[in-house]
Tab-separated table of C-alpha atoms in Angstrom:
chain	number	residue	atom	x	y	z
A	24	UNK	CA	-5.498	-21.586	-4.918
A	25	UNK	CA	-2.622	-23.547	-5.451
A	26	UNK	CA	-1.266	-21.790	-8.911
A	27	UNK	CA	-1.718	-18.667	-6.368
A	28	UNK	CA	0.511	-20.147	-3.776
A	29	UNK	CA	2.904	-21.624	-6.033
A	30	UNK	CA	2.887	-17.751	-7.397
A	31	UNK	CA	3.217	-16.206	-3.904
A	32	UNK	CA	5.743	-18.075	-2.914
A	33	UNK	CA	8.033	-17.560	-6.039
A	34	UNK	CA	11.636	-15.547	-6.204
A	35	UNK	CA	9.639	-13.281	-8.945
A	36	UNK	CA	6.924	-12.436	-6.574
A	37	UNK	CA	9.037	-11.729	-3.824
A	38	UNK	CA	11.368	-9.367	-6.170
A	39	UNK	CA	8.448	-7.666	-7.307
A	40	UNK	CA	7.371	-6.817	-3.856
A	41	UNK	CA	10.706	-5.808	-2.915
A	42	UNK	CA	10.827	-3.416	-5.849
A	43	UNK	CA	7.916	-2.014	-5.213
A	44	UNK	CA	8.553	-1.082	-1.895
A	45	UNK	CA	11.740	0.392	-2.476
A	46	UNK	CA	9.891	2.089	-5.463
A	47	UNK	CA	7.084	3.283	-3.006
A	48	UNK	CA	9.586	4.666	-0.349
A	49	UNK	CA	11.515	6.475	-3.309
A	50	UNK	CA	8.295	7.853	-4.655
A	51	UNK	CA	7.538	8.951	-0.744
A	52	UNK	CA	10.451	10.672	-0.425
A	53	UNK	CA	10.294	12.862	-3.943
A	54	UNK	CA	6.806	13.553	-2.977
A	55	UNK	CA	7.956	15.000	0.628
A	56	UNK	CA	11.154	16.813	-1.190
A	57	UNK	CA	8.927	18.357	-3.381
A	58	UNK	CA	6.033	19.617	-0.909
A	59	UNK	CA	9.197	20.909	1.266
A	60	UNK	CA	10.332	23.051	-1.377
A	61	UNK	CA	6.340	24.281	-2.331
A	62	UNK	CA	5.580	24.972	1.452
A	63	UNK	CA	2.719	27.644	-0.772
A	64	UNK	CA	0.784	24.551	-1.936
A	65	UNK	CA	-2.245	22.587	-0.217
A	66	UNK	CA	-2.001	19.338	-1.560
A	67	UNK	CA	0.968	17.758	-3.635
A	68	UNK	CA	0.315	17.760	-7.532
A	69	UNK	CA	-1.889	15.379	-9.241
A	70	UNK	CA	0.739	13.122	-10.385
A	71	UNK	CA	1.719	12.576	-6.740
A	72	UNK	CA	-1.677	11.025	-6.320
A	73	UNK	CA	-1.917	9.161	-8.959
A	74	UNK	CA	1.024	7.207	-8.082
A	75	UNK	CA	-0.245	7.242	-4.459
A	76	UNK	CA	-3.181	5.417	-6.045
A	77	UNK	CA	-0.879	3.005	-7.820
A	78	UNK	CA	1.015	2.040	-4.736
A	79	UNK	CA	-2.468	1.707	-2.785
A	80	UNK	CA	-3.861	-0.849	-5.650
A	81	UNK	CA	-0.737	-2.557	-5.618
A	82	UNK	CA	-0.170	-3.487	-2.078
A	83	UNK	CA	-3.671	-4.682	-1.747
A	84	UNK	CA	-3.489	-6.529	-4.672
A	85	UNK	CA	-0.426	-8.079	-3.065
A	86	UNK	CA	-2.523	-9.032	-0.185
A	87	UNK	CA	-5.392	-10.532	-1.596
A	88	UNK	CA	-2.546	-12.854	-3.401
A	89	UNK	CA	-1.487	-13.875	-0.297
A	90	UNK	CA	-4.568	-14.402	1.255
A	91	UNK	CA	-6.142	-16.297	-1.548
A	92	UNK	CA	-2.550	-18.544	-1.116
A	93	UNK	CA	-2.453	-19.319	2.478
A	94	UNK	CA	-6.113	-18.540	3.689
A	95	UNK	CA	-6.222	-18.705	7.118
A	96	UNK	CA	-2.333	-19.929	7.447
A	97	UNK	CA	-1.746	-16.237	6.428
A	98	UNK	CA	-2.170	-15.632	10.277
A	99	UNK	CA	-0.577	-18.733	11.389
A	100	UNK	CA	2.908	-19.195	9.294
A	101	UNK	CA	6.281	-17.657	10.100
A	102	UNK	CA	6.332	-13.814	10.318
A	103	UNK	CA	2.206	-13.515	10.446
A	104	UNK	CA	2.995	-10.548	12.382
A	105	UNK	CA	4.581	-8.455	9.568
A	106	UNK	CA	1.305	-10.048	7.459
A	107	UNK	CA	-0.889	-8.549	10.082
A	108	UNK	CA	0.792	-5.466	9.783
A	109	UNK	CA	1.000	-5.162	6.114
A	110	UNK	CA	-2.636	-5.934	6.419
A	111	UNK	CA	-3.284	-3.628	8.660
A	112	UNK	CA	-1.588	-1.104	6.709
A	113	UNK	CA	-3.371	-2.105	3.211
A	114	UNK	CA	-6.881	-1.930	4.975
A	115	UNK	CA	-5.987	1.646	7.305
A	116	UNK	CA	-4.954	3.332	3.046
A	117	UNK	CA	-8.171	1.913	1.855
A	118	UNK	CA	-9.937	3.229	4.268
A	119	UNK	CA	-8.457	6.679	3.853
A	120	UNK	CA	-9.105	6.383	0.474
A	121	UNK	CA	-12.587	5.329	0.984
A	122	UNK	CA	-13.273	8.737	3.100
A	123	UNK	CA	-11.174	10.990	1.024
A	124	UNK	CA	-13.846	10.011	-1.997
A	125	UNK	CA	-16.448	10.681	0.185
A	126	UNK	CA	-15.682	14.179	1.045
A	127	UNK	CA	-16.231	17.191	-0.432
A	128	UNK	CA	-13.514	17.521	-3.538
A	129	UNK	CA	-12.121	20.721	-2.120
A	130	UNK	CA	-11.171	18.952	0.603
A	131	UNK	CA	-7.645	17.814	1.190
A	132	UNK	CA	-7.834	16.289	4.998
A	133	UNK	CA	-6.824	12.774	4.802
A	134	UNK	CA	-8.269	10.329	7.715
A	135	UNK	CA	-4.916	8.765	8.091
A	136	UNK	CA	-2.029	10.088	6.631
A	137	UNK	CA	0.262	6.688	5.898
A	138	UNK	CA	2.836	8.754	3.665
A	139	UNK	CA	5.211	8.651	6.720
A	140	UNK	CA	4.856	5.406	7.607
């Protein structure tokens, strides 16, 4: 726990994040460029997913960092409520993600469509 929060808590880790977000909000927008352009298609290419998937296991990997770090203080410290929300948003992907491999594989209805959040 402690190598964890000594990890969390770290300039590297909090580049990282920031990196990834920026990367995920890049990756967002190509994705909704591109689908704009190809009004004839469904569902965005495969590769689109894939790095949907990516972004997915990386932000909840984030999370259980910080949960493992802080525990219970992860509700309690300074800005819990962007933790609750980043939480909140980890848990509402999974869950789409959960559904979506569920369903039929012809289907391409998501539960919650986060890709404009």
């Amino acid at each position: 726990r402690e190598k964890a929060e000594i990890f969390v808590q770290s300039p590297i880790f909090d580049t990282l994040t920031s990196i990834v977000v920026v990367a995920n909000a890049i990756s967002l927008g190509v994705q909704t460029d591109y689908m704009s352009k190809h009004l004839d298609l469904d569902s965005p290419p495969l590769v689109f997913r894939i790095i949907e998937l990516f972004f997915c296991a990386v932000f909840s990997i984030e999370i259980l960092f910080r949960l493992v770090a802080f525990r219970l203080e992860f509700f309690r410290q300074d800005g819990w409520g962007w933790n609750i929300f980043d939480m909140l948003m980890v848990a509402i992907q999974l869950l789409d993600e959960l559904i979506q491999a569920t369903m039929h594989p012809d289907s391409t209805s998501h539960f919650f469509d986060l890709s404009m959040i």
